[in-house]
Amino acid sequence: MPANPKAIAINRPLAKTITFRTIGTVLDFTTNYVVISDAATAATLTAFGFVVGPFVYLGHEMLWDHYIAPQQRRPGLPAPAKAALPISRGQQRQGRAGLSP
């Protein structure tokens, strides 16, 4: 239970998106202003990126989900292979790495 019942809970991905977009917008404006030397034009270009950027990000995520996620969600996939057992010091000295002769 949250310490403050009236507090709004923000999940981690949303918080990361907000902070990332905030930092990105500040950097975009700074770069635009340094290159263009006009605050109004820099603000316009930054606003365009601020509006269009989330849609590009969403489209990118949707493409990843479309091409990657279905392969991972297919039922009946074999269980992942078990990792090889570590090599004991005796096997290292013999140079066999656990293989039988």
Short mmCIF file of N, CA, C and O in Angstrom, two decimals:
data_model
loop_
_atom_site.label_atom_id
_atom_site.label_comp_id
_atom_site.label_asym_id
_atom_site.label_seq_id
_atom_site.Cartn_x
_atom_site.Cartn_y
_atom_site.Cartn_z
N MET A 1 0.85 -1.17 0.00
CA MET A 1 0.00 0.00 0.00
C MET A 1 0.89 1.24 0.00
O MET A 1 1.83 1.34 0.77
N PRO A 2 0.59 2.23 -0.89
CA PRO A 2 1.41 3.42 -0.95
C PRO A 2 1.33 4.22 0.35
O PRO A 2 0.34 4.19 1.06
N ALA A 3 2.40 4.94 0.65
CA ALA A 3 2.44 5.75 1.86
C ALA A 3 1.37 6.83 1.84
O ALA A 3 0.75 7.12 2.85
N ASN A 4 1.13 7.43 0.67
CA ASN A 4 0.12 8.46 0.53
C ASN A 4 -0.99 7.92 -0.38
O ASN A 4 -0.78 7.77 -1.58
N PRO A 5 -2.18 7.62 0.16
CA PRO A 5 -3.23 7.02 -0.66
C PRO A 5 -3.73 7.93 -1.78
O PRO A 5 -4.30 7.46 -2.74
N LYS A 6 -3.50 9.23 -1.69
CA LYS A 6 -3.94 10.16 -2.73
C LYS A 6 -2.90 10.35 -3.83
O LYS A 6 -3.16 11.02 -4.82
N ALA A 7 -1.72 9.76 -3.65
CA ALA A 7 -0.65 9.92 -4.63
C ALA A 7 -0.99 9.16 -5.91
O ALA A 7 -1.62 8.11 -5.88
N ILE A 8 -0.59 9.72 -7.02
CA ILE A 8 -0.80 9.08 -8.32
C ILE A 8 0.39 8.17 -8.59
O ILE A 8 1.54 8.61 -8.54
N ALA A 9 0.10 6.92 -8.88
CA ALA A 9 1.17 5.97 -9.17
C ALA A 9 1.52 6.03 -10.65
O ALA A 9 0.64 5.98 -11.50
N ILE A 10 2.80 6.18 -10.95
CA ILE A 10 3.28 6.19 -12.33
C ILE A 10 4.20 4.99 -12.48
O ILE A 10 5.13 4.82 -11.71
N ASN A 11 3.91 4.17 -13.49
CA ASN A 11 4.75 2.99 -13.67
C ASN A 11 6.11 3.39 -14.23
O ASN A 11 6.31 4.47 -14.78
N ARG A 12 7.06 2.52 -14.09
CA ARG A 12 8.46 2.80 -14.46
C ARG A 12 8.62 3.15 -15.93
O ARG A 12 9.30 4.14 -16.26
N PRO A 13 8.03 2.40 -16.88
CA PRO A 13 8.21 2.77 -18.28
C PRO A 13 7.68 4.18 -18.60
O PRO A 13 8.29 4.92 -19.37
N LEU A 14 6.56 4.55 -18.00
CA LEU A 14 6.01 5.89 -18.25
C LEU A 14 6.94 6.95 -17.67
O LEU A 14 7.21 7.96 -18.32
N ALA A 15 7.43 6.73 -16.48
CA ALA A 15 8.35 7.69 -15.86
C ALA A 15 9.63 7.82 -16.69
O ALA A 15 10.13 8.94 -16.89
N LYS A 16 10.16 6.70 -17.20
CA LYS A 16 11.35 6.74 -18.03
C LYS A 16 11.07 7.50 -19.33
O LYS A 16 11.91 8.27 -19.79
N THR A 17 9.91 7.30 -19.91
CA THR A 17 9.55 7.98 -21.15
C THR A 17 9.46 9.48 -20.92
O THR A 17 9.96 10.28 -21.73
N ILE A 18 8.84 9.89 -19.82
CA ILE A 18 8.69 11.31 -19.52
C ILE A 18 10.05 11.97 -19.30
O ILE A 18 10.34 13.03 -19.87
N THR A 19 10.90 11.33 -18.51
CA THR A 19 12.21 11.93 -18.26
C THR A 19 13.07 11.95 -19.52
O THR A 19 13.76 12.93 -19.79
N PHE A 20 13.01 10.88 -20.30
CA PHE A 20 13.78 10.82 -21.55
C PHE A 20 13.33 11.92 -22.51
O PHE A 20 14.15 12.61 -23.11
N ARG A 21 12.02 12.08 -22.66
CA ARG A 21 11.50 13.09 -23.58
C ARG A 21 11.83 14.50 -23.08
O ARG A 21 12.10 15.40 -23.88
N THR A 22 11.81 14.71 -21.78
CA THR A 22 12.15 16.02 -21.23
C THR A 22 13.61 16.37 -21.52
O THR A 22 13.92 17.46 -22.02
N ILE A 23 14.50 15.44 -21.24
CA ILE A 23 15.92 15.67 -21.51
C ILE A 23 16.15 15.84 -23.01
O ILE A 23 16.89 16.73 -23.44
N GLY A 24 15.50 15.01 -23.82
CA GLY A 24 15.63 15.10 -25.27
C GLY A 24 15.16 16.43 -25.81
O GLY A 24 15.78 17.01 -26.71
N THR A 25 14.06 16.95 -25.27
CA THR A 25 13.54 18.23 -25.73
C THR A 25 14.49 19.37 -25.39
O THR A 25 14.72 20.26 -26.22
N VAL A 26 15.05 19.35 -24.20
CA VAL A 26 16.02 20.38 -23.82
C VAL A 26 17.25 20.32 -24.73
O VAL A 26 17.73 21.35 -25.22
N LEU A 27 17.75 19.12 -24.99
CA LEU A 27 18.90 18.97 -25.88
C LEU A 27 18.57 19.39 -27.30
O LEU A 27 19.38 20.03 -27.98
N ASP A 28 17.37 19.03 -27.79
CA ASP A 28 16.95 19.43 -29.13
C ASP A 28 16.92 20.95 -29.26
O ASP A 28 17.43 21.51 -30.23
N PHE A 29 16.30 21.61 -28.28
CA PHE A 29 16.21 23.07 -28.35
C PHE A 29 17.60 23.70 -28.32
O PHE A 29 17.91 24.60 -29.11
N THR A 30 18.45 23.21 -27.42
CA THR A 30 19.79 23.77 -27.30
C THR A 30 20.56 23.62 -28.61
O THR A 30 21.18 24.57 -29.10
N THR A 31 20.51 22.43 -29.19
CA THR A 31 21.21 22.19 -30.45
C THR A 31 20.64 23.06 -31.56
O THR A 31 21.40 23.69 -32.32
N ASN A 32 19.31 23.11 -31.67
CA ASN A 32 18.69 23.94 -32.71
C ASN A 32 19.07 25.40 -32.54
O ASN A 32 19.36 26.09 -33.51
N TYR A 33 19.06 25.89 -31.31
CA TYR A 33 19.38 27.30 -31.07
C TYR A 33 20.84 27.62 -31.39
O TYR A 33 21.15 28.63 -31.98
N VAL A 34 21.74 26.71 -31.01
CA VAL A 34 23.16 26.93 -31.28
C VAL A 34 23.42 26.95 -32.79
O VAL A 34 24.19 27.78 -33.29
N VAL A 35 22.77 26.07 -33.53
CA VAL A 35 23.00 25.99 -34.98
C VAL A 35 22.30 27.12 -35.72
O VAL A 35 22.88 27.73 -36.62
N ILE A 36 21.06 27.43 -35.35
CA ILE A 36 20.24 28.39 -36.10
C ILE A 36 20.39 29.82 -35.57
O ILE A 36 20.25 30.78 -36.33
N SER A 37 20.62 29.98 -34.29
CA SER A 37 20.73 31.30 -33.63
C SER A 37 19.44 32.10 -33.68
O SER A 37 19.46 33.32 -33.70
N ASP A 38 18.31 31.40 -33.75
CA ASP A 38 17.01 32.08 -33.72
C ASP A 38 16.10 31.28 -32.79
O ASP A 38 15.76 30.12 -33.08
N ALA A 39 15.70 31.90 -31.67
CA ALA A 39 14.94 31.18 -30.65
C ALA A 39 13.58 30.71 -31.17
O ALA A 39 13.13 29.60 -30.85
N ALA A 40 12.90 31.52 -31.98
CA ALA A 40 11.57 31.15 -32.49
C ALA A 40 11.65 29.93 -33.41
O ALA A 40 10.86 28.99 -33.30
N THR A 41 12.62 29.92 -34.32
CA THR A 41 12.78 28.78 -35.23
C THR A 41 13.22 27.54 -34.45
O THR A 41 12.74 26.44 -34.72
N ALA A 42 14.12 27.73 -33.51
CA ALA A 42 14.57 26.60 -32.69
C ALA A 42 13.40 26.02 -31.90
O ALA A 42 13.26 24.79 -31.81
N ALA A 43 12.55 26.88 -31.36
CA ALA A 43 11.38 26.40 -30.61
C ALA A 43 10.41 25.67 -31.53
O ALA A 43 9.83 24.64 -31.14
N THR A 44 10.22 26.16 -32.75
CA THR A 44 9.31 25.49 -33.71
C THR A 44 9.84 24.11 -34.07
O THR A 44 9.09 23.13 -34.07
N LEU A 45 11.12 24.03 -34.38
CA LEU A 45 11.71 22.72 -34.71
C LEU A 45 11.65 21.76 -33.52
O LEU A 45 11.37 20.57 -33.68
N THR A 46 11.91 22.27 -32.34
CA THR A 46 11.86 21.45 -31.13
C THR A 46 10.44 20.97 -30.87
O THR A 46 10.22 19.80 -30.52
N ALA A 47 9.46 21.84 -31.06
CA ALA A 47 8.05 21.45 -30.86
C ALA A 47 7.65 20.36 -31.85
O ALA A 47 6.93 19.42 -31.49
N PHE A 48 8.11 20.49 -33.09
CA PHE A 48 7.82 19.45 -34.08
C PHE A 48 8.37 18.10 -33.63
O PHE A 48 7.68 17.08 -33.67
N GLY A 49 9.61 18.09 -33.17
CA GLY A 49 10.22 16.85 -32.67
C GLY A 49 9.51 16.32 -31.44
O GLY A 49 9.36 15.11 -31.27
N PHE A 50 9.06 17.23 -30.59
CA PHE A 50 8.34 16.83 -29.37
C PHE A 50 7.02 16.14 -29.71
O PHE A 50 6.63 15.17 -29.06
N VAL A 51 6.34 16.61 -30.74
CA VAL A 51 5.04 16.03 -31.13
C VAL A 51 5.24 14.76 -31.95
O VAL A 51 4.57 13.75 -31.73
N VAL A 52 6.15 14.78 -32.90
CA VAL A 52 6.33 13.64 -33.81
C VAL A 52 7.13 12.50 -33.15
O VAL A 52 6.86 11.33 -33.42
N GLY A 53 8.07 12.84 -32.27
CA GLY A 53 8.94 11.84 -31.66
C GLY A 53 8.22 10.67 -30.99
O GLY A 53 8.58 9.52 -31.22
N PRO A 54 7.18 10.92 -30.17
CA PRO A 54 6.49 9.79 -29.54
C PRO A 54 5.82 8.85 -30.54
O PRO A 54 5.77 7.65 -30.32
N PHE A 55 5.36 9.38 -31.67
CA PHE A 55 4.75 8.51 -32.68
C PHE A 55 5.80 7.65 -33.38
O PHE A 55 5.55 6.49 -33.69
N VAL A 56 6.97 8.21 -33.60
CA VAL A 56 8.07 7.42 -34.16
C VAL A 56 8.46 6.32 -33.18
O VAL A 56 8.64 5.16 -33.56
N TYR A 57 8.55 6.68 -31.90
CA TYR A 57 8.87 5.69 -30.87
C TYR A 57 7.80 4.59 -30.82
O TYR A 57 8.12 3.41 -30.77
N LEU A 58 6.54 4.99 -30.84
CA LEU A 58 5.44 4.01 -30.80
C LEU A 58 5.49 3.10 -32.02
O LEU A 58 5.34 1.88 -31.90
N GLY A 59 5.70 3.67 -33.19
CA GLY A 59 5.81 2.85 -34.40
C GLY A 59 6.96 1.87 -34.32
O GLY A 59 6.84 0.70 -34.71
N HIS A 60 8.07 2.32 -33.78
CA HIS A 60 9.24 1.45 -33.60
C HIS A 60 8.90 0.30 -32.66
O HIS A 60 9.22 -0.86 -32.94
N GLU A 61 8.24 0.58 -31.55
CA GLU A 61 7.85 -0.46 -30.61
C GLU A 61 6.87 -1.45 -31.25
O GLU A 61 6.96 -2.65 -31.04
N MET A 62 5.93 -0.94 -32.04
CA MET A 62 4.95 -1.81 -32.69
C MET A 62 5.63 -2.74 -33.70
O MET A 62 5.26 -3.91 -33.81
N LEU A 63 6.62 -2.21 -34.42
CA LEU A 63 7.35 -3.06 -35.36
C LEU A 63 8.11 -4.16 -34.61
O LEU A 63 8.14 -5.31 -35.04
N TRP A 64 8.74 -3.80 -33.50
CA TRP A 64 9.44 -4.81 -32.71
C TRP A 64 8.46 -5.88 -32.22
O TRP A 64 8.76 -7.07 -32.27
N ASP A 65 7.30 -5.44 -31.72
CA ASP A 65 6.31 -6.41 -31.25
C ASP A 65 5.82 -7.29 -32.39
O ASP A 65 5.58 -8.48 -32.21
N HIS A 66 5.66 -6.71 -33.56
CA HIS A 66 5.13 -7.47 -34.70
C HIS A 66 6.12 -8.52 -35.19
O HIS A 66 5.75 -9.65 -35.48
N TYR A 67 7.39 -8.15 -35.26
CA TYR A 67 8.37 -9.08 -35.83
C TYR A 67 9.12 -9.93 -34.82
O TYR A 67 9.61 -10.98 -35.16
N ILE A 68 9.21 -9.51 -33.58
CA ILE A 68 9.99 -10.25 -32.60
C ILE A 68 9.10 -11.01 -31.62
O ILE A 68 9.28 -12.20 -31.41
N ALA A 69 8.13 -10.36 -31.04
CA ALA A 69 7.34 -10.95 -29.98
C ALA A 69 6.58 -12.21 -30.40
O ALA A 69 6.54 -13.16 -29.63
N PRO A 70 5.98 -12.30 -31.58
CA PRO A 70 5.24 -13.53 -31.91
C PRO A 70 6.13 -14.77 -31.88
O PRO A 70 5.70 -15.84 -31.48
N GLN A 71 7.38 -14.66 -32.25
CA GLN A 71 8.29 -15.80 -32.21
C GLN A 71 8.54 -16.23 -30.78
O GLN A 71 8.75 -17.40 -30.50
N GLN A 72 8.55 -15.29 -29.87
CA GLN A 72 8.82 -15.60 -28.48
C GLN A 72 7.58 -16.14 -27.78
O GLN A 72 7.69 -16.79 -26.76
N ARG A 73 6.38 -15.87 -28.29
CA ARG A 73 5.15 -16.28 -27.62
C ARG A 73 4.55 -17.57 -28.16
O ARG A 73 3.54 -18.01 -27.69
N ARG A 74 5.15 -18.16 -29.19
CA ARG A 74 4.57 -19.37 -29.77
C ARG A 74 4.51 -20.49 -28.74
O ARG A 74 5.52 -20.79 -28.10
N PRO A 75 3.37 -21.12 -28.60
CA PRO A 75 3.31 -22.27 -27.69
C PRO A 75 4.07 -23.45 -28.27
O PRO A 75 4.19 -23.59 -29.48
N GLY A 76 4.57 -24.28 -27.41
CA GLY A 76 5.23 -25.49 -27.85
C GLY A 76 6.70 -25.31 -28.19
O GLY A 76 7.30 -26.21 -28.77
N LEU A 77 7.28 -24.19 -27.88
CA LEU A 77 8.70 -24.03 -28.11
C LEU A 77 9.47 -24.92 -27.15
O LEU A 77 9.05 -25.12 -26.02
N PRO A 78 10.58 -25.48 -27.59
CA PRO A 78 11.36 -26.31 -26.67
C PRO A 78 11.91 -25.47 -25.53
O PRO A 78 12.15 -24.28 -25.68
N ALA A 79 12.12 -26.14 -24.42
CA ALA A 79 12.69 -25.45 -23.26
C ALA A 79 14.11 -25.01 -23.59
O ALA A 79 14.80 -25.66 -24.37
N PRO A 80 14.54 -23.89 -23.03
CA PRO A 80 15.91 -23.44 -23.29
C PRO A 80 16.92 -24.49 -22.85
O PRO A 80 16.70 -25.21 -21.88
N ALA A 81 18.02 -24.59 -23.57
CA ALA A 81 19.06 -25.56 -23.25
C ALA A 81 19.70 -25.20 -21.91
O ALA A 81 19.86 -24.03 -21.58
N LYS A 82 20.04 -26.21 -21.16
CA LYS A 82 20.70 -25.98 -19.87
C LYS A 82 22.13 -25.56 -20.12
O LYS A 82 22.78 -26.01 -21.05
N ALA A 83 22.62 -24.70 -19.27
CA ALA A 83 24.01 -24.25 -19.38
C ALA A 83 24.93 -25.42 -19.05
O ALA A 83 24.60 -26.29 -18.26
N ALA A 84 26.08 -25.42 -19.67
CA ALA A 84 27.06 -26.47 -19.41
C ALA A 84 27.56 -26.36 -17.97
O ALA A 84 27.64 -25.28 -17.41
N LEU A 85 27.86 -27.50 -17.39
CA LEU A 85 28.39 -27.51 -16.03
C LEU A 85 29.79 -26.92 -16.02
O LEU A 85 30.54 -27.07 -16.98
N PRO A 86 30.16 -26.24 -14.95
CA PRO A 86 31.51 -25.69 -14.89
C PRO A 86 32.56 -26.79 -14.90
O PRO A 86 32.32 -27.90 -14.42
N ILE A 87 33.71 -26.48 -15.43
CA ILE A 87 34.80 -27.43 -15.51
C ILE A 87 35.54 -27.44 -14.19
O ILE A 87 35.89 -26.40 -13.65
N SER A 88 35.77 -28.64 -13.66
CA SER A 88 36.51 -28.73 -12.40
C SER A 88 37.99 -28.50 -12.66
O SER A 88 38.47 -28.60 -13.79
N ARG A 89 38.74 -28.22 -11.60
CA ARG A 89 40.18 -27.96 -11.76
C ARG A 89 40.91 -29.20 -12.28
O ARG A 89 41.83 -29.10 -13.05
N GLY A 90 40.49 -30.36 -11.84
CA GLY A 90 41.13 -31.59 -12.31
C GLY A 90 40.94 -31.77 -13.81
O GLY A 90 41.85 -32.17 -14.52
N GLN A 91 39.76 -31.45 -14.31
CA GLN A 91 39.50 -31.57 -15.74
C GLN A 91 40.29 -30.52 -16.52
O GLN A 91 40.75 -30.78 -17.63
N GLN A 92 40.50 -29.35 -15.94
CA GLN A 92 41.27 -28.32 -16.62
C GLN A 92 42.72 -28.76 -16.77
O GLN A 92 43.34 -28.56 -17.81
N ARG A 93 43.28 -29.39 -15.72
CA ARG A 93 44.67 -29.84 -15.78
C ARG A 93 44.84 -30.93 -16.82
O ARG A 93 45.84 -31.02 -17.48
N GLN A 94 43.82 -31.78 -16.95
CA GLN A 94 43.90 -32.86 -17.92
C GLN A 94 43.63 -32.36 -19.31
O GLN A 94 43.92 -33.04 -20.29
N GLY A 95 43.01 -31.15 -19.44
CA GLY A 95 42.75 -30.57 -20.74
C GLY A 95 41.58 -31.22 -21.45
O GLY A 95 41.45 -31.14 -22.65
N ARG A 96 40.69 -31.86 -20.69
CA ARG A 96 39.59 -32.56 -21.33
C ARG A 96 38.28 -31.79 -21.33
O ARG A 96 37.41 -32.11 -22.07
N ALA A 97 38.10 -30.84 -20.48
CA ALA A 97 36.88 -30.04 -20.38
C ALA A 97 35.65 -30.90 -20.20
O ALA A 97 34.60 -30.64 -20.72
N GLY A 98 35.80 -32.00 -19.48
CA GLY A 98 34.65 -32.82 -19.13
C GLY A 98 34.21 -33.80 -20.20
O GLY A 98 33.17 -34.41 -20.10
N LEU A 99 34.98 -33.97 -21.26
CA LEU A 99 34.59 -34.90 -22.34
C LEU A 99 35.15 -36.27 -22.02
O LEU A 99 36.25 -36.42 -21.54
N SER A 100 34.38 -37.29 -22.34
CA SER A 100 34.86 -38.66 -22.12
C SER A 100 35.76 -39.06 -23.27
O SER A 100 35.59 -38.61 -24.39
N PRO A 101 36.74 -39.96 -23.01
CA PRO A 101 37.71 -40.34 -24.06
C PRO A 101 37.08 -41.11 -25.18
O PRO A 101 36.12 -41.71 -25.17
#
